[in-house]
mmCIF file of C-alpha atoms in Angstrom:
data_model
loop_
_atom_site.group_PDB
_atom_site.id
_atom_site.type_symbol
_atom_site.label_atom_id
_atom_site.label_comp_id
_atom_site.label_asym_id
_atom_site.label_seq_id
_atom_site.Cartn_x
_atom_site.Cartn_y
_atom_site.Cartn_z
ATOM 1 C CA MET A 12 22.172 16.233 8.032
ATOM 2 C CA THR A 13 21.525 17.151 11.661
ATOM 3 C CA GLY A 14 17.792 16.395 11.339
ATOM 4 C CA THR A 15 18.586 12.968 10.021
ATOM 5 C CA ILE A 16 20.929 12.192 12.931
ATOM 6 C CA ILE A 17 18.371 13.440 15.464
ATOM 7 C CA LEU A 18 15.618 11.492 13.843
ATOM 8 C CA ARG A 19 17.760 8.373 13.891
ATOM 9 C CA ILE A 20 18.524 8.849 17.602
ATOM 10 C CA LYS A 21 14.791 9.182 18.288
ATOM 11 C CA LEU A 22 14.087 6.034 16.285
ATOM 12 C CA VAL A 23 16.707 4.081 18.243
ATOM 13 C CA GLY A 24 15.172 5.435 21.467
ATOM 14 C CA LEU A 25 11.656 4.460 20.401
ATOM 15 C CA ALA A 26 12.812 1.061 19.385
ATOM 16 C CA LYS A 27 14.404 0.472 22.812
ATOM 17 C CA ASN A 28 11.398 1.853 24.658
ATOM 18 C CA TYR A 29 8.981 -0.466 22.862
ATOM 19 C CA ARG A 30 11.291 -3.512 22.990
ATOM 20 C CA PHE A 31 11.599 -4.318 19.287
ATOM 21 C CA GLY A 32 14.549 -4.148 16.986
ATOM 22 C CA LEU A 33 15.559 -1.035 15.106
ATOM 23 C CA PHE A 34 15.321 -2.883 11.784
ATOM 24 C CA GLU A 35 11.738 -3.898 12.498
ATOM 25 C CA PHE A 36 10.818 -0.334 13.511
ATOM 26 C CA TYR A 37 12.621 1.216 10.557
ATOM 27 C CA TYR A 38 10.937 -1.290 8.259
ATOM 28 C CA SER A 39 7.427 -0.515 9.520
ATOM 29 C CA PHE A 40 8.196 3.212 9.652
ATOM 30 C CA ASN A 41 9.106 3.183 5.981
ATOM 31 C CA GLN A 42 5.913 1.394 4.929
ATOM 32 C CA LYS A 43 4.008 4.684 4.806
ATOM 33 C CA LYS A 44 6.476 6.197 2.343
ATOM 34 C CA ASN A 45 6.265 3.615 -0.398
ATOM 35 C CA MET A 46 3.503 4.897 -2.702
ATOM 36 C CA GLY A 47 3.580 8.365 -4.127
ATOM 37 C CA LEU A 48 6.957 9.546 -5.356
ATOM 38 C CA MET A 49 9.386 6.712 -6.169
ATOM 39 C CA SER A 50 12.972 7.124 -7.442
ATOM 40 C CA PHE A 51 14.628 4.999 -10.119
ATOM 41 C CA LEU A 52 18.006 4.970 -11.863
ATOM 42 C CA LYS A 53 17.442 6.866 -15.099
ATOM 43 C CA GLY A 54 20.101 5.137 -17.162
ATOM 44 C CA VAL A 55 18.937 1.526 -16.665
ATOM 45 C CA GLY A 56 15.787 -0.388 -17.559
ATOM 46 C CA GLU A 57 13.763 -1.485 -20.508
ATOM 47 C CA LYS A 58 14.147 0.469 -23.711
ATOM 48 C CA VAL A 59 10.625 1.726 -24.433
ATOM 49 C CA PHE A 60 11.297 5.106 -25.986
ATOM 50 C CA LYS A 61 12.189 5.326 -29.682
ATOM 51 C CA LYS A 62 15.214 7.263 -30.869
ATOM 52 C CA GLU A 63 12.996 9.644 -32.854
ATOM 53 C CA GLU A 64 11.483 10.823 -29.540
ATOM 54 C CA ALA A 65 14.889 12.024 -28.347
ATOM 55 C CA ALA A 66 15.206 14.212 -31.443
ATOM 56 C CA THR A 67 11.672 15.635 -31.063
ATOM 57 C CA PRO A 68 11.240 19.091 -29.406
ATOM 58 C CA ALA A 69 10.272 18.746 -25.695
ATOM 59 C CA ALA A 70 6.716 20.006 -26.052
ATOM 60 C CA GLU A 71 5.984 17.401 -28.709
ATOM 61 C CA ALA A 72 7.960 14.603 -27.053
ATOM 62 C CA GLU A 73 5.993 14.471 -23.773
ATOM 63 C CA PRO A 74 2.826 13.004 -25.268
ATOM 64 C CA LEU A 75 4.865 10.505 -27.271
ATOM 65 C CA ARG A 76 6.735 9.396 -24.097
ATOM 66 C CA ALA A 77 3.432 9.090 -22.171
ATOM 67 C CA SER A 78 1.924 7.040 -25.012
ATOM 68 C CA ALA A 79 4.975 4.759 -25.140
ATOM 69 C CA LEU A 80 4.766 4.139 -21.368
ATOM 70 C CA LEU A 81 0.984 3.446 -21.558
ATOM 71 C CA ALA A 82 1.667 1.008 -24.400
ATOM 72 C CA HIS A 83 4.300 -0.687 -22.240
ATOM 73 C CA VAL A 84 1.823 -1.086 -19.333
ATOM 74 C CA LYS A 85 -0.783 -2.512 -21.733
ATOM 75 C CA ALA A 86 1.750 -4.856 -23.368
ATOM 76 C CA LEU A 87 2.584 -6.330 -19.945
ATOM 77 C CA GLY A 88 -1.093 -6.981 -19.398
ATOM 78 C CA LEU A 89 -1.190 -5.084 -16.102
ATOM 79 C CA THR A 90 -4.645 -4.635 -14.590
ATOM 80 C CA TYR A 91 -6.308 -1.215 -14.110
ATOM 81 C CA LYS A 92 -9.777 0.308 -14.307
ATOM 82 C CA THR A 93 -8.595 3.662 -15.656
ATOM 83 C CA ILE A 94 -5.133 5.066 -16.157
ATOM 84 C CA GLN A 95 -3.532 8.300 -17.240
ATOM 85 C CA VAL A 96 0.181 8.650 -17.817
ATOM 86 C CA LYS A 97 1.810 12.094 -17.858
ATOM 87 C CA THR A 98 5.488 12.861 -18.429
ATOM 88 C CA SER A 99 7.623 15.852 -17.731
ATOM 89 C CA GLY A 100 11.241 15.143 -18.726
ATOM 90 C CA ASP A 101 12.308 12.061 -16.772
ATOM 91 C CA LYS A 102 9.424 12.276 -14.277
ATOM 92 C CA VAL A 103 6.196 10.279 -14.792
ATOM 93 C CA THR A 104 2.892 10.880 -13.025
ATOM 94 C CA LEU A 105 0.341 8.049 -12.881
ATOM 95 C CA GLU A 106 -3.362 8.711 -12.152
ATOM 96 C CA GLY A 107 -6.393 6.481 -12.379
ATOM 97 C CA GLU A 108 -7.967 3.591 -10.529
ATOM 98 C CA VAL A 109 -6.973 0.009 -9.838
ATOM 99 C CA GLU A 110 -8.692 -2.749 -7.936
ATOM 100 C CA LYS A 111 -5.766 -3.865 -5.728
ATOM 101 C CA GLN A 112 -2.756 -2.257 -4.095
ATOM 102 C CA ALA A 113 -0.476 -4.753 -5.883
ATOM 103 C CA ASP A 114 -1.815 -3.548 -9.228
ATOM 104 C CA ALA A 115 -0.813 0.092 -8.499
ATOM 105 C CA GLU A 116 2.617 -1.044 -7.319
ATOM 106 C CA ARG A 117 3.235 -3.218 -10.411
ATOM 107 C CA ILE A 118 2.211 -0.379 -12.757
ATOM 108 C CA ALA A 119 4.553 2.048 -10.980
ATOM 109 C CA LEU A 120 7.415 -0.402 -11.192
ATOM 110 C CA ALA A 121 6.787 -1.238 -14.843
ATOM 111 C CA VAL A 122 6.900 2.489 -15.725
ATOM 112 C CA GLY A 123 9.825 3.267 -13.388
ATOM 113 C CA ASN A 124 12.016 0.408 -14.606
ATOM 114 C CA VAL A 125 12.216 2.023 -18.060
ATOM 115 C CA GLU A 126 15.408 3.604 -19.314
ATOM 116 C CA GLY A 127 14.994 7.411 -19.164
ATOM 117 C CA VAL A 128 12.614 7.482 -16.146
ATOM 118 C CA SER A 129 14.008 8.681 -12.821
ATOM 119 C CA GLU A 130 10.851 9.359 -10.829
ATOM 120 C CA VAL A 131 7.298 8.010 -10.738
ATOM 121 C CA ASP A 132 4.613 9.888 -8.839
ATOM 122 C CA ASN A 133 1.979 7.158 -8.282
ATOM 123 C CA ASN A 134 -1.391 8.806 -7.597
ATOM 124 C CA MET A 135 -3.431 5.662 -8.518
ATOM 125 C CA LYS A 136 -6.552 5.240 -6.367
ATOM 126 C CA VAL A 137 -6.982 1.730 -4.924
ATOM 127 C CA ALA A 138 -10.472 0.224 -4.521
ATOM 128 C CA GLU A 139 -9.401 -2.671 -2.252
ATOM 129 C CA SER A 140 -7.085 -1.389 0.425
ATOM 130 C CA ALA A 141 -4.130 -3.606 1.493
ATOM 131 C CA PRO A 142 -0.737 -3.072 3.087
ATOM 132 C CA GLU A 143 1.852 -1.678 0.741
ATOM 133 C CA ALA A 144 4.850 -3.748 -0.242
ATOM 134 C CA THR A 145 8.370 -2.481 0.226
ATOM 135 C CA TYR A 146 10.902 -2.024 -2.589
ATOM 136 C CA TYR A 147 14.412 -3.243 -3.187
ATOM 137 C CA THR A 148 16.947 -1.842 -5.631
ATOM 138 C CA VAL A 149 19.023 -4.637 -7.196
ATOM 139 C CA LYS A 150 22.796 -4.369 -6.663
ATOM 140 C CA SER A 151 25.537 -5.999 -8.658
ATOM 141 C CA GLY A 152 25.870 -9.653 -7.587
ATOM 142 C CA ASP A 153 22.280 -9.934 -6.355
ATOM 143 C CA SER A 154 20.001 -12.836 -7.140
ATOM 144 C CA LEU A 155 16.390 -13.301 -6.063
ATOM 145 C CA SER A 156 17.479 -15.973 -3.568
ATOM 146 C CA LYS A 157 20.079 -13.616 -2.072
ATOM 147 C CA ILE A 158 17.476 -10.869 -1.830
ATOM 148 C CA ALA A 159 14.976 -13.287 -0.209
ATOM 149 C CA LYS A 160 17.646 -14.298 2.322
ATOM 150 C CA GLU A 161 18.216 -10.615 3.118
ATOM 151 C CA VAL A 162 14.572 -9.538 3.446
ATOM 152 C CA TYR A 163 12.874 -12.732 4.652
ATOM 153 C CA GLY A 164 15.762 -14.588 6.252
ATOM 154 C CA ASP A 165 15.151 -17.575 3.910
ATOM 155 C CA MET A 166 16.611 -17.873 0.407
ATOM 156 C CA LYS A 167 13.958 -20.463 -0.534
ATOM 157 C CA LYS A 168 11.303 -17.690 -0.511
ATOM 158 C CA TYR A 169 12.610 -16.157 -3.722
ATOM 159 C CA PRO A 170 9.493 -17.360 -5.630
ATOM 160 C CA GLN A 171 7.426 -14.890 -3.573
ATOM 161 C CA ILE A 172 9.558 -12.050 -4.975
ATOM 162 C CA PHE A 173 9.471 -13.481 -8.450
ATOM 163 C CA GLU A 174 5.624 -13.808 -8.417
ATOM 164 C CA ALA A 175 5.218 -10.312 -6.988
ATOM 165 C CA ASN A 176 7.171 -8.873 -9.909
ATOM 166 C CA LYS A 177 5.482 -10.723 -12.759
ATOM 167 C CA PRO A 178 5.011 -9.893 -15.617
ATOM 168 C CA MET A 179 7.932 -7.443 -15.411
ATOM 169 C CA LEU A 180 10.190 -10.421 -14.607
ATOM 170 C CA SER A 181 9.962 -13.283 -17.064
ATOM 171 C CA ASP A 182 12.717 -15.359 -15.412
ATOM 172 C CA PRO A 183 14.065 -15.339 -11.824
ATOM 173 C CA ASP A 184 17.625 -15.066 -13.177
ATOM 174 C CA LYS A 185 16.939 -11.994 -15.323
ATOM 175 C CA ILE A 186 17.381 -9.087 -12.888
ATOM 176 C CA TYR A 187 19.852 -6.232 -13.333
ATOM 177 C CA PRO A 188 21.638 -3.687 -11.091
ATOM 178 C CA GLY A 189 19.490 -0.609 -10.579
ATOM 179 C CA GLN A 190 16.165 -2.469 -11.170
ATOM 180 C CA VAL A 191 13.585 -1.842 -8.459
ATOM 181 C CA LEU A 192 11.660 -4.872 -7.253
ATOM 182 C CA ARG A 193 8.442 -5.146 -5.256
ATOM 183 C CA ILE A 194 8.913 -7.094 -1.978
ATOM 184 C CA PRO A 195 5.596 -8.325 -0.639
ATOM 185 C CA LYS A 196 4.932 -8.941 3.012
ATOM 186 C CA GLU A 197 5.347 -12.591 4.023
#
């Protein structure tokens, strides 16, 4: 706890020294943390795993879970050169290659927004480097326009969020609390 408070004081001091707002500094500081290990709410999301998998012994269930997640990625039509999905309980590890940063982010979100997944370790290699997006966890009462107002300052920019989360989102009104969304840079 003390380390967090000290770090926060240093961030406020840096923000003042360089004459930009704490939110802007915090926002850019967090950009480097986005890929890699991502957390999700385990009890919410798409139902991809079959009930038989829950009754299967753990050693036999992991390949079934990994296959189900890979099938989910393929069913969404997400783009990748190579992909390998590994599971260990509620943690998923992604490895492989994609052309664009957005592709790696969409795959991680598609896998993470599945009921029963609490963490995704995204180790996908990206051929075409680009800035990483940030992420937003939907809260009760949120809408894409409300989220756009919060992150962009303009509720009319909700189509940017919708497009960035296709094909996982089929309708701008079909979001749920606990869902993690990709928020692209403006």
